[in-house]
PDB file of C-alpha atoms and ligand atoms in Angstrom:
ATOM      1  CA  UNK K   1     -28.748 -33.421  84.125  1.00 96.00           C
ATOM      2  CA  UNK K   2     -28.606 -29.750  84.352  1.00 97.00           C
ATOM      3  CA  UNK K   3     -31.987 -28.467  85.792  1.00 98.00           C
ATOM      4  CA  UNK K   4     -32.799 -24.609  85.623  1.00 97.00           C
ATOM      5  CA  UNK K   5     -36.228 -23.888  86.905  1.00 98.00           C
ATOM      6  CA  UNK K   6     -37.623 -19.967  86.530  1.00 97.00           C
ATOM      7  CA  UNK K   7     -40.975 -18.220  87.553  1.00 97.00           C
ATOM      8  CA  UNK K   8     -41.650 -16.721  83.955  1.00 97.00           C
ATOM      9  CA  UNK K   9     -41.549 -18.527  80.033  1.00 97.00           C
ATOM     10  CA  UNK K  10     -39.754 -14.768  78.895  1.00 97.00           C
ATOM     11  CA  UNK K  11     -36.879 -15.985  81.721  1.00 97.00           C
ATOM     12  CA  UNK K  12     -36.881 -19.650  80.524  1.00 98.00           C
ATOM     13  CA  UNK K  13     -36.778 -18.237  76.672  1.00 98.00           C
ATOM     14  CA  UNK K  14     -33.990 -15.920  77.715  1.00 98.00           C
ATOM     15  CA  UNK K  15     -31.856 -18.830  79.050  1.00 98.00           C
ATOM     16  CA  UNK K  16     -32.823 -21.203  76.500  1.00 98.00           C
ATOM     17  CA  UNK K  17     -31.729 -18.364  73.447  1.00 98.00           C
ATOM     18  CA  UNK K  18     -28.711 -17.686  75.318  1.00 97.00           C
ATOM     19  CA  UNK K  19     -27.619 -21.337  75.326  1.00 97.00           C
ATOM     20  CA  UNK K  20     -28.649 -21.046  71.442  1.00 98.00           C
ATOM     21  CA  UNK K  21     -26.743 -17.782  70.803  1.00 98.00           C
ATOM     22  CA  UNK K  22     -23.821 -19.296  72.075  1.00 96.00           C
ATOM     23  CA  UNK K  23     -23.387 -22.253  70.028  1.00 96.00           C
ATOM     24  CA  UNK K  24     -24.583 -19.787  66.773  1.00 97.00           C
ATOM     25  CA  UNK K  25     -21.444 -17.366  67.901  1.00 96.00           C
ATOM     26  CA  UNK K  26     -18.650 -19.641  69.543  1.00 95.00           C
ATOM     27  CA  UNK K  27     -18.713 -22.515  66.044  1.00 94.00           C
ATOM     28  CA  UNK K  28     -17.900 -21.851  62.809  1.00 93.00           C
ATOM     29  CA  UNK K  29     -20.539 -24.546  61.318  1.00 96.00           C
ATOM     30  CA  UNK K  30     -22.681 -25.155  64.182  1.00 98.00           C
ATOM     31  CA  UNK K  31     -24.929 -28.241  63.560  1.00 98.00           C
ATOM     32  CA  UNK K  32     -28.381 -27.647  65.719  1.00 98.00           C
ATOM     33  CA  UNK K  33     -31.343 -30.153  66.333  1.00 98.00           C
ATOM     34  CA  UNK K  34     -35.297 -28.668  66.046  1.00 98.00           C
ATOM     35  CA  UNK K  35     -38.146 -29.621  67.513  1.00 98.00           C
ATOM     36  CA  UNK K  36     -41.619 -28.129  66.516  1.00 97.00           C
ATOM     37  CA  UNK K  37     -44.918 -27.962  68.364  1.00 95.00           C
ATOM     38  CA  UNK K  38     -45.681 -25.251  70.869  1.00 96.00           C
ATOM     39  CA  UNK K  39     -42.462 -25.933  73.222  1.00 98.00           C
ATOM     40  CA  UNK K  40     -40.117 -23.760  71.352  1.00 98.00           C
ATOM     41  CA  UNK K  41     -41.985 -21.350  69.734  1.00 98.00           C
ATOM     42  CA  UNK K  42     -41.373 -18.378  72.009  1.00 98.00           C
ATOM     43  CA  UNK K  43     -37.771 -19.494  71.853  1.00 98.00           C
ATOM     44  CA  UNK K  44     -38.034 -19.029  67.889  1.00 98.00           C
ATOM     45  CA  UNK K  45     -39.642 -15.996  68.094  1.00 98.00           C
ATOM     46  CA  UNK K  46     -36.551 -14.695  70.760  1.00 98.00           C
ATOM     47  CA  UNK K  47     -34.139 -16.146  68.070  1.00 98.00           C
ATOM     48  CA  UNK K  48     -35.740 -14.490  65.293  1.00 98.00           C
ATOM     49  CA  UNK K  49     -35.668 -10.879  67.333  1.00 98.00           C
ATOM     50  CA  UNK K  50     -31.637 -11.717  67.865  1.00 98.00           C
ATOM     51  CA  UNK K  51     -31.289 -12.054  64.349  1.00 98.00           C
ATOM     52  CA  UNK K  52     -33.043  -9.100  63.559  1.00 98.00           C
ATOM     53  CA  UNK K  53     -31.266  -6.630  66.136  1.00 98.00           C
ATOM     54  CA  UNK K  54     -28.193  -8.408  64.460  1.00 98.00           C
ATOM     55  CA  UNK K  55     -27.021 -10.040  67.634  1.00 98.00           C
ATOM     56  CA  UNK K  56     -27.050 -13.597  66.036  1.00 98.00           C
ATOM     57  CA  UNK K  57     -26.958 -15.078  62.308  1.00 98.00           C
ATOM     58  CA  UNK K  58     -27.761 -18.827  61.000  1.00 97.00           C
ATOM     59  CA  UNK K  59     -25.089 -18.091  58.417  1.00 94.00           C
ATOM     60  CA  UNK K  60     -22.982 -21.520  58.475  1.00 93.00           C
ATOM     61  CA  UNK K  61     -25.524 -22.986  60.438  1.00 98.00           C
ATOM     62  CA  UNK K  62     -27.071 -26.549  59.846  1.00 98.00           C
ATOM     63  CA  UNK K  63     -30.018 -27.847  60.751  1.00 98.00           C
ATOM     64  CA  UNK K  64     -31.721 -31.395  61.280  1.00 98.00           C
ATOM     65  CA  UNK K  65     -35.359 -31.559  62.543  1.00 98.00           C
ATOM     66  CA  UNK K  66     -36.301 -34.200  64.952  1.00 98.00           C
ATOM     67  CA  UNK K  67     -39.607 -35.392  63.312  1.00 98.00           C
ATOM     68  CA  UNK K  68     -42.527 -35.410  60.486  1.00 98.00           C
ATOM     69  CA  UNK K  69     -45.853 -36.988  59.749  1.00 97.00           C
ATOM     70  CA  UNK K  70     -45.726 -39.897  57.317  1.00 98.00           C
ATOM     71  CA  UNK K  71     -48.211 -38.674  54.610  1.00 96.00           C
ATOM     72  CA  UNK K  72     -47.717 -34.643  55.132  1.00 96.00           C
ATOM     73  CA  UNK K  73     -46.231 -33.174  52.280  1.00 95.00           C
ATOM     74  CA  UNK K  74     -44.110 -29.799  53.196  1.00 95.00           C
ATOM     75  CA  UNK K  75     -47.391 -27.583  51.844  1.00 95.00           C
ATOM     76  CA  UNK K  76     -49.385 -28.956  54.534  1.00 95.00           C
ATOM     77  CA  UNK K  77     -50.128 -26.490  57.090  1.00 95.00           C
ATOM     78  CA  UNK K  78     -49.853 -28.822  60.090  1.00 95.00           C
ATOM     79  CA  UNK K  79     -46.724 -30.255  58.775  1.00 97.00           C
ATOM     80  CA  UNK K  80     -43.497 -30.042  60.817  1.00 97.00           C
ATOM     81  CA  UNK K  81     -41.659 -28.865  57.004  1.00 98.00           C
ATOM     82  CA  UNK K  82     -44.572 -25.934  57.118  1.00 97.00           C
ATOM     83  CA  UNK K  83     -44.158 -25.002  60.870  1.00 97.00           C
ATOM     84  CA  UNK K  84     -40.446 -24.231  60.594  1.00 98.00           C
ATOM     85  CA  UNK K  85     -40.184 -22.632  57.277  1.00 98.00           C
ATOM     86  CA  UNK K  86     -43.207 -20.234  59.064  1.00 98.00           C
ATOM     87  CA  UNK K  87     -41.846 -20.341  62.843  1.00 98.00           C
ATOM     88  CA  UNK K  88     -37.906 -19.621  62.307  1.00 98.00           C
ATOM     89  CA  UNK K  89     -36.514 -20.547  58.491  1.00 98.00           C
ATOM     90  CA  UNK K  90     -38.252 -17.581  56.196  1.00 98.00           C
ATOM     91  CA  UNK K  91     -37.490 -14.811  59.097  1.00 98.00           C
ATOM     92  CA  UNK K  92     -33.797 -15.782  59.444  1.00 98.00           C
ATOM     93  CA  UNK K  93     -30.688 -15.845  57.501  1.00 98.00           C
ATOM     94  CA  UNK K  94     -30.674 -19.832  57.337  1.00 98.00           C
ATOM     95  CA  UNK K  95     -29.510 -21.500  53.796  1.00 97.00           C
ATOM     96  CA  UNK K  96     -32.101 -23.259  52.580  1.00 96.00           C
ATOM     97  CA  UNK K  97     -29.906 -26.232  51.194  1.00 97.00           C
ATOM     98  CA  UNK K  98     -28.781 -26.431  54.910  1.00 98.00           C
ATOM     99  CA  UNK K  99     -31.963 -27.406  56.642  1.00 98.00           C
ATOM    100  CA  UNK K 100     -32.867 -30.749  57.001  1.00 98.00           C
ATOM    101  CA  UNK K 101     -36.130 -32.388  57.572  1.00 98.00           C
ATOM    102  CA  UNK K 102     -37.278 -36.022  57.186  1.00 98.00           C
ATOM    103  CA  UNK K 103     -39.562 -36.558  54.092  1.00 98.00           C
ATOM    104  CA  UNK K 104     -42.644 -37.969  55.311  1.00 97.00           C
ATOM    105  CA  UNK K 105     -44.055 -38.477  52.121  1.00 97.00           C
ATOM    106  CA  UNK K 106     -41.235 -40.919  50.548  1.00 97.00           C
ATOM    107  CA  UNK K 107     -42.071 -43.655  48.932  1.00 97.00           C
ATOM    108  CA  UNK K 108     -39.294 -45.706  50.673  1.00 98.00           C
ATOM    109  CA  UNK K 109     -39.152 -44.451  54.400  1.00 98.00           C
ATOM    110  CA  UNK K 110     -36.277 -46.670  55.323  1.00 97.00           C
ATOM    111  CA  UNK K 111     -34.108 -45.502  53.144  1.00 98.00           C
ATOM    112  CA  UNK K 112     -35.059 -41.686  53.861  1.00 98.00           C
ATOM    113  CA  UNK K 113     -34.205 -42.744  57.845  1.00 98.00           C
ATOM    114  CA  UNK K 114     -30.938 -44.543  56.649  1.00 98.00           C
ATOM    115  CA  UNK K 115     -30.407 -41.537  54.159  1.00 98.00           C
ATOM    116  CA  UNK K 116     -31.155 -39.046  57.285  1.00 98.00           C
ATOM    117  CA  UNK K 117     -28.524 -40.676  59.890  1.00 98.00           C
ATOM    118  CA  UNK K 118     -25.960 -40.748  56.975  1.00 98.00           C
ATOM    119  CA  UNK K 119     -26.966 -36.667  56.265  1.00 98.00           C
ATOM    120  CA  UNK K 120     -26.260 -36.261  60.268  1.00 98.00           C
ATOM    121  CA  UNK K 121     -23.284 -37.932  60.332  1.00 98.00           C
ATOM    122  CA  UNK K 122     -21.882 -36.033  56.825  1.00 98.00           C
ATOM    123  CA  UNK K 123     -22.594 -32.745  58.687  1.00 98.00           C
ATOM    124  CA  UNK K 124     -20.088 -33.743  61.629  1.00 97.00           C
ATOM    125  CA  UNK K 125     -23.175 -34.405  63.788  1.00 98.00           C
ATOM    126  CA  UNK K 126     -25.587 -32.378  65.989  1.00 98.00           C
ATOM    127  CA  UNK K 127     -24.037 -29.796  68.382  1.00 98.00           C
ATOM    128  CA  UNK K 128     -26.969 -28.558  70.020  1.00 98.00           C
ATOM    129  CA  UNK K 129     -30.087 -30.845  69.921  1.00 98.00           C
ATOM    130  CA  UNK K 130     -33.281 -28.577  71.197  1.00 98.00           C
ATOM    131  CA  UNK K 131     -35.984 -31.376  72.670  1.00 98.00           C
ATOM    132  CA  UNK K 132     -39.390 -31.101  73.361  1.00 98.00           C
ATOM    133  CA  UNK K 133     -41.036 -33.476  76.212  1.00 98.00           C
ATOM    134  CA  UNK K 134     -44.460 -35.570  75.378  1.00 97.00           C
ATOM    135  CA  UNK K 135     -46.838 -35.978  78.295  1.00 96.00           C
ATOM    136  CA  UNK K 136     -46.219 -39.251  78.576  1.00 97.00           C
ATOM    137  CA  UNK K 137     -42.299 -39.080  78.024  1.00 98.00           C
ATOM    138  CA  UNK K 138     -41.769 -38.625  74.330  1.00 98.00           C
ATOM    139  CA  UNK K 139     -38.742 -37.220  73.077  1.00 98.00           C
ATOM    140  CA  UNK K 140     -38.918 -36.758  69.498  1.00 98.00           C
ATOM    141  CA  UNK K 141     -42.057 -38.964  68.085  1.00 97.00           C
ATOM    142  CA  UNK K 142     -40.206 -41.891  70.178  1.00 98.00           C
ATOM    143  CA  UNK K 143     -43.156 -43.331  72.430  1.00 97.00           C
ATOM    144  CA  UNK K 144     -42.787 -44.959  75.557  1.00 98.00           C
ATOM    145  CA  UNK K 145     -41.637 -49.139  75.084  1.00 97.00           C
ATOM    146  CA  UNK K 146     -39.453 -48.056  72.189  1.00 97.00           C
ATOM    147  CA  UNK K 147     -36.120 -49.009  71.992  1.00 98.00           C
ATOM    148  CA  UNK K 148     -34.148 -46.130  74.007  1.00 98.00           C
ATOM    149  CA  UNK K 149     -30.659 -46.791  71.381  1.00 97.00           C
ATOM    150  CA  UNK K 150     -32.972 -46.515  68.014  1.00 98.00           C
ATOM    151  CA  UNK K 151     -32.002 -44.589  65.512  1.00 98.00           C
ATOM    152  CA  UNK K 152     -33.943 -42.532  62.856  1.00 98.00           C
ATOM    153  CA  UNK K 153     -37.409 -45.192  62.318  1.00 98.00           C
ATOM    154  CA  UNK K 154     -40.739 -45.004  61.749  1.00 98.00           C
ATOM    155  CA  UNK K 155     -42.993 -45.059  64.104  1.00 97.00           C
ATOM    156  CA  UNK K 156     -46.920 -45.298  65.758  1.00 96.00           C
ATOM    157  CA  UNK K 157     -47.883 -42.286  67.397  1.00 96.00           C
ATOM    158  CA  UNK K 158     -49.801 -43.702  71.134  1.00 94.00           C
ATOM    159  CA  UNK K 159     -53.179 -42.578  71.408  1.00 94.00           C
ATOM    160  CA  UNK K 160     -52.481 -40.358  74.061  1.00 93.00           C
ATOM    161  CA  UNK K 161     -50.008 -38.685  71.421  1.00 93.00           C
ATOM    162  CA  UNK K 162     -52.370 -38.281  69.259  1.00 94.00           C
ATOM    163  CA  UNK K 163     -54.998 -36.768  71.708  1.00 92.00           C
ATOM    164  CA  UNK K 164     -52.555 -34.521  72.133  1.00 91.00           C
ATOM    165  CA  UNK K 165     -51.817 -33.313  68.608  1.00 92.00           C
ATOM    166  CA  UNK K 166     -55.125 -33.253  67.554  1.00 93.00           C
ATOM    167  CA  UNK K 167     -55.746 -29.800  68.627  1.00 90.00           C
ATOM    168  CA  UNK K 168     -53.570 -28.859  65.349  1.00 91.00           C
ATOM    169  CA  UNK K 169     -56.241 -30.595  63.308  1.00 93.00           C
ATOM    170  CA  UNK K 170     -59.681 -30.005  62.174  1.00 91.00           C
ATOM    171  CA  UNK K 171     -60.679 -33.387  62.537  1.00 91.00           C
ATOM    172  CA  UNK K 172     -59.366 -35.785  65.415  1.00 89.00           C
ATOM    173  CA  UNK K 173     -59.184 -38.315  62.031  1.00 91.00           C
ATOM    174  CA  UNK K 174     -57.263 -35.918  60.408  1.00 91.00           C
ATOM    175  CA  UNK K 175     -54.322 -36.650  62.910  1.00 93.00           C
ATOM    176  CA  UNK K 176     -51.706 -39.369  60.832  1.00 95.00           C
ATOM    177  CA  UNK K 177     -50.841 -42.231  62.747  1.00 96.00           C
ATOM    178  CA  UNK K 178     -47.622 -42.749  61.682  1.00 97.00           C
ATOM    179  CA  UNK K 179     -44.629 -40.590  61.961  1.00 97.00           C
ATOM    180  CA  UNK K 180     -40.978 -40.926  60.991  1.00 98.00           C
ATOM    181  CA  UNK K 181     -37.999 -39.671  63.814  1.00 98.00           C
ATOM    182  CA  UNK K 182     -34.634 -39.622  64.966  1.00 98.00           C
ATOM    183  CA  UNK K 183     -34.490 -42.349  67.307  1.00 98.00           C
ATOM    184  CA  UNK K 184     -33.244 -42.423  70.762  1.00 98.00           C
ATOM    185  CA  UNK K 185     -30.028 -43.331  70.078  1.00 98.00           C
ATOM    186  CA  UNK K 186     -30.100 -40.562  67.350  1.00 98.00           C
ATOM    187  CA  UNK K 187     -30.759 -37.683  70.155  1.00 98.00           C
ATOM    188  CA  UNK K 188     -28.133 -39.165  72.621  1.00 98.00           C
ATOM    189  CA  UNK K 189     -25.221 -38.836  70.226  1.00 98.00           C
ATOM    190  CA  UNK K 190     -25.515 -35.132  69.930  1.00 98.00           C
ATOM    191  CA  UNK K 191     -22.825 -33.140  72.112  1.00 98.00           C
ATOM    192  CA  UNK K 192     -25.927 -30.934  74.167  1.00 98.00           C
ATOM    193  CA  UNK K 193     -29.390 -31.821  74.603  1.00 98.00           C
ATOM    194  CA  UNK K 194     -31.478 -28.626  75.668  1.00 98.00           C
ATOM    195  CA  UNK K 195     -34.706 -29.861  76.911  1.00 98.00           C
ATOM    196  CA  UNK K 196     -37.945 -27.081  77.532  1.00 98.00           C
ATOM    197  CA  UNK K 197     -41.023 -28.025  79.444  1.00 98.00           C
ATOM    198  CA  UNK K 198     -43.612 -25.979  80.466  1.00 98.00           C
ATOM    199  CA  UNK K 199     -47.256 -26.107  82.039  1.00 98.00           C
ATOM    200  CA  UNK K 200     -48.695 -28.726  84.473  1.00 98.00           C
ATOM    201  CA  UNK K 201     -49.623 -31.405  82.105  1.00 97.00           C
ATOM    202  CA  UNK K 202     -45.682 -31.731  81.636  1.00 98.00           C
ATOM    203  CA  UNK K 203     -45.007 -32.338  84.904  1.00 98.00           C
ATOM    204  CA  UNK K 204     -45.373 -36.340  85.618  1.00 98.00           C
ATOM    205  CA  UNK K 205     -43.283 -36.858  82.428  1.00 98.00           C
ATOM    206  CA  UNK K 206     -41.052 -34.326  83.683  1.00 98.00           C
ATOM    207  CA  UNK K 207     -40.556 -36.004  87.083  1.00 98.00           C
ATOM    208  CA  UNK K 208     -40.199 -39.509  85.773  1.00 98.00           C
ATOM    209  CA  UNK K 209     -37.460 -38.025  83.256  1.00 98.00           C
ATOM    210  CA  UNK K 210     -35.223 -36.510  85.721  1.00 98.00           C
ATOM    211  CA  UNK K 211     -35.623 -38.400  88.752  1.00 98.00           C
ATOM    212  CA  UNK K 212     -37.463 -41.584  87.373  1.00 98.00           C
ATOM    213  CA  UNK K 213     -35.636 -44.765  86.781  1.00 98.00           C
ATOM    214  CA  UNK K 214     -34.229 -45.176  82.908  1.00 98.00           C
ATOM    215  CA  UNK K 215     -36.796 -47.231  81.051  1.00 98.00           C
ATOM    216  CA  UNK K 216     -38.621 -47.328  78.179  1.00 98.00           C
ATOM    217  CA  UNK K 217     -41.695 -46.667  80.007  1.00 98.00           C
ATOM    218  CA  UNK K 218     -40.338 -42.317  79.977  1.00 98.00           C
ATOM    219  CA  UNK K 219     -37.880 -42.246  76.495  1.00 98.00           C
ATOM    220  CA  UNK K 220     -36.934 -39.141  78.010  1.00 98.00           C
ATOM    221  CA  UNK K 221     -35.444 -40.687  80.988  1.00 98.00           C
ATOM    222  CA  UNK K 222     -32.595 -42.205  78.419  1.00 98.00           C
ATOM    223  CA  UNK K 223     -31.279 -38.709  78.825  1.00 98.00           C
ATOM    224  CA  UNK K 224     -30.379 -39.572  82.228  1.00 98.00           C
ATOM    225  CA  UNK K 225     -27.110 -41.353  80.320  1.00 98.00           C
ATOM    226  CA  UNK K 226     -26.461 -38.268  78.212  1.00 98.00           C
ATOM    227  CA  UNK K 227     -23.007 -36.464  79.379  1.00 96.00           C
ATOM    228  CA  UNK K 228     -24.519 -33.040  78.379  1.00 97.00           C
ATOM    229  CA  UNK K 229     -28.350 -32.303  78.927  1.00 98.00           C
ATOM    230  CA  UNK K 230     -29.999 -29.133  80.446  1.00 98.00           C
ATOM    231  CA  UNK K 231     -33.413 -29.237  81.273  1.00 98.00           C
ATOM    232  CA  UNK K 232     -35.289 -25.666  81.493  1.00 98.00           C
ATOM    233  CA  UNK K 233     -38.703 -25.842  83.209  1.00 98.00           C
ATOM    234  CA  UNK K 234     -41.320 -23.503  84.640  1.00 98.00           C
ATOM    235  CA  UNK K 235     -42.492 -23.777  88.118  1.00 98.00           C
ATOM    236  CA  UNK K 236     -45.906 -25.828  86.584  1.00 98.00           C
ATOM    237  CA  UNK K 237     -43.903 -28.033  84.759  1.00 98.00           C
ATOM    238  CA  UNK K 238     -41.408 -28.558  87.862  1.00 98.00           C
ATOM    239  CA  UNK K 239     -43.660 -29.500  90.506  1.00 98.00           C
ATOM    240  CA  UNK K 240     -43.642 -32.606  91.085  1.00 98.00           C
ATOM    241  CA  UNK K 241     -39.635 -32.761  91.835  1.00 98.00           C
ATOM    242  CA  UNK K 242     -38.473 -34.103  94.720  1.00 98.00           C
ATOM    243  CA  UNK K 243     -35.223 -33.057  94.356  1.00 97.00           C
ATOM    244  CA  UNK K 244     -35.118 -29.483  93.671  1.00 97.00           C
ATOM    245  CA  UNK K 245     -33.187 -27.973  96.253  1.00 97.00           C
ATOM    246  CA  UNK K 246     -30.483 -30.170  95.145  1.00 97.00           C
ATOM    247  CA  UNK K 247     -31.095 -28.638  91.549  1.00 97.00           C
ATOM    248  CA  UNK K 248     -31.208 -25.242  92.812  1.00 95.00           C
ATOM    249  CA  UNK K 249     -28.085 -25.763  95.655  1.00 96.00           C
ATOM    250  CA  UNK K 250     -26.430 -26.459  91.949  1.00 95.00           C
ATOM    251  CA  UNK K 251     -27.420 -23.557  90.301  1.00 94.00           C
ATOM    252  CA  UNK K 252     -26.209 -21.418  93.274  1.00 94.00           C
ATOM    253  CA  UNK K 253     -23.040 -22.777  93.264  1.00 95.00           C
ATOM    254  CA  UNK K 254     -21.821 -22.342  89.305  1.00 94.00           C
ATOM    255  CA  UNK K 255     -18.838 -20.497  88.132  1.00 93.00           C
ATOM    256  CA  UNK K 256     -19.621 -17.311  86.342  1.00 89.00           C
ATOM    257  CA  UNK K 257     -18.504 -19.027  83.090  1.00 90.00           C
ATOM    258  CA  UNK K 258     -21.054 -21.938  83.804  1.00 89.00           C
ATOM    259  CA  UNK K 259     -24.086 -19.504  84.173  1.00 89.00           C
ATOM    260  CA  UNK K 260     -26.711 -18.889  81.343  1.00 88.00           C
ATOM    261  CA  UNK K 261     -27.908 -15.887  82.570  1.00 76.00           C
TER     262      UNK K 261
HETATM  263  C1  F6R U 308     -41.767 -32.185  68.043  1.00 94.10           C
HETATM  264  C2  F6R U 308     -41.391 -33.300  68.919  1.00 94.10           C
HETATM  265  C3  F6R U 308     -42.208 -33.674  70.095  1.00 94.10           C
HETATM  266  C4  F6R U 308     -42.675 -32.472  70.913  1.00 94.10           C
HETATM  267  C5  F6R U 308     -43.567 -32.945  72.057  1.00 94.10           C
HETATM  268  C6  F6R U 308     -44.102 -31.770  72.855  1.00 94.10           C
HETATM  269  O1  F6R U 308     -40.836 -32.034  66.997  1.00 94.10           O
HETATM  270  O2  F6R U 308     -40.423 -33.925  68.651  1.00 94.10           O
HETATM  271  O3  F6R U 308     -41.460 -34.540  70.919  1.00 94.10           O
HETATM  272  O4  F6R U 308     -41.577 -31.781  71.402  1.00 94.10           O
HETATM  273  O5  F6R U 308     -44.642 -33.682  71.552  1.00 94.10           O
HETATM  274  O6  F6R U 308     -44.996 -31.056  72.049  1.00 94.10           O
HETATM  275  P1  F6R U 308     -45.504 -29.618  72.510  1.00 94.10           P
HETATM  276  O7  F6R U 308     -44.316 -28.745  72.535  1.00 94.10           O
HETATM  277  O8  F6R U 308     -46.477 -29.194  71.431  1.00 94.10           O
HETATM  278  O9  F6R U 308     -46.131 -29.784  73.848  1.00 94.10           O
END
């Protein structure tokens, strides 16, 4: 894994856009992965100011989203259909027809994961797959003791998962237990993961994803077997590494053409 730590979110954004920017610029049809929730928001935001001093455009661009709530309809505020059309799709030049979520209100969820992979697969498959990390490990809605080669399933969100997200939520209740996602296996077959973490209460999944053993225990860790992921953290989220003078003898040590910034 490629580990980039900075001091400030505006330097993580920067690298994390850049790494965006270039996949937008350098493919004719790029193919990227979304994740919602706070995570990538200020990366959003930095994409959507790109786009808008006409340094970037989605135009040819595909998209597949990682995740939804089984039950949310796209009109729902706290759906993951509502946050991107508000968070990135209505301020940039994306084709609607091109962006992809998972329907979390079918009324056969198999065949809307089955229908997803084969939508994935159609589009050539993901280029650039932008992850969030759970506190304890998530990637995607894929909780820890999942299988770490699934593919796009339904599953139970953990309670401490749902602690988590129901700060979105007037009501704790409110908070839908089940929740349909790429799998594992899904995330691993795109060409680049970019992983973002940020704040302390990342930083024991953080540390068990990058230096942890692989196990179901951390989904993230799978990642450890992925021939292309970069991992941008602040210092909260990075400090519990052991290993970060290695990470930053690395960074030192790039080309010019490997740099992000
Ligand atoms: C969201 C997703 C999740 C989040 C993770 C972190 O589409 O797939 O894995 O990335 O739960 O959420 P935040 O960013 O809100 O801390």
């Amino acid at each position: 894994m490629e580990v980039i730590i900075r001091a400030t979110l505006d330097a993580c954004t920067s690298i994390a856009a850049t790494i965006v920017a270039k996949h937008l610029r350098e493919r004719k049809c790029p193919v990227l992965g979304l994740a919602t929730g706070s995570t990538p928001e200020r990366l959003y935001a930095e994409l959507i100011a790109m786009f808008r001093r006409g340094e970037i455009s989605f135009g040819g661009c595909t998209t597949f989203n990682l995740d939804e709530y089984v039950g949310l309809d796209a009109s729902h505020p706290q759906s993951y259909h509502y946050d991107m059309r508000t968070k990135l799709f209505d301020h940039v030049d994306l084709e609607p027809s091109r962006t992809h979520l998972l329907d979390g209100c079918s009324t056969d969820l198999r065949a809307e994961c089955r229908d997803y992979e084969q939508r994935i697969s159609t589009a050539g498959g993901i280029h650039l797959q932008i992850l969030g990390i759970g506190a304890n490990g998530h990637i995607g809605f894929n909780e820890p003791f999942g299988s770490l080669s699934s593919r796009t399933w339904v599953k139970i969100l953990s309670r401490r998962t749902l602690e988590d997200n129901a700060r979105y939520f007037q009501d704790r209740n409110d908070v839908p237990r089940q929740v349909i996602t790429m799998g594992v296996g899904t995330i691993l077959k795109a060409a680049h993961c970019l992983v973002m973490a940020f704040g302390r209460q990342k930083a024991e999944a953080v540390c068990q994803m990058i230096e942890g053993p692989v196990t179901a225990r951390c989904p993230a860790s799978a990642l450890q077997l992925h021939r292309r992921t970069t991992v941008i953290l602040d210092e909260p989220a990075a400090c519990l590494l052991q290993h970060r003078a290695d990470f930053e003898w690395i960074e030192r040590n790039k080309l010019p053409w490997q740099r992000y910034d």
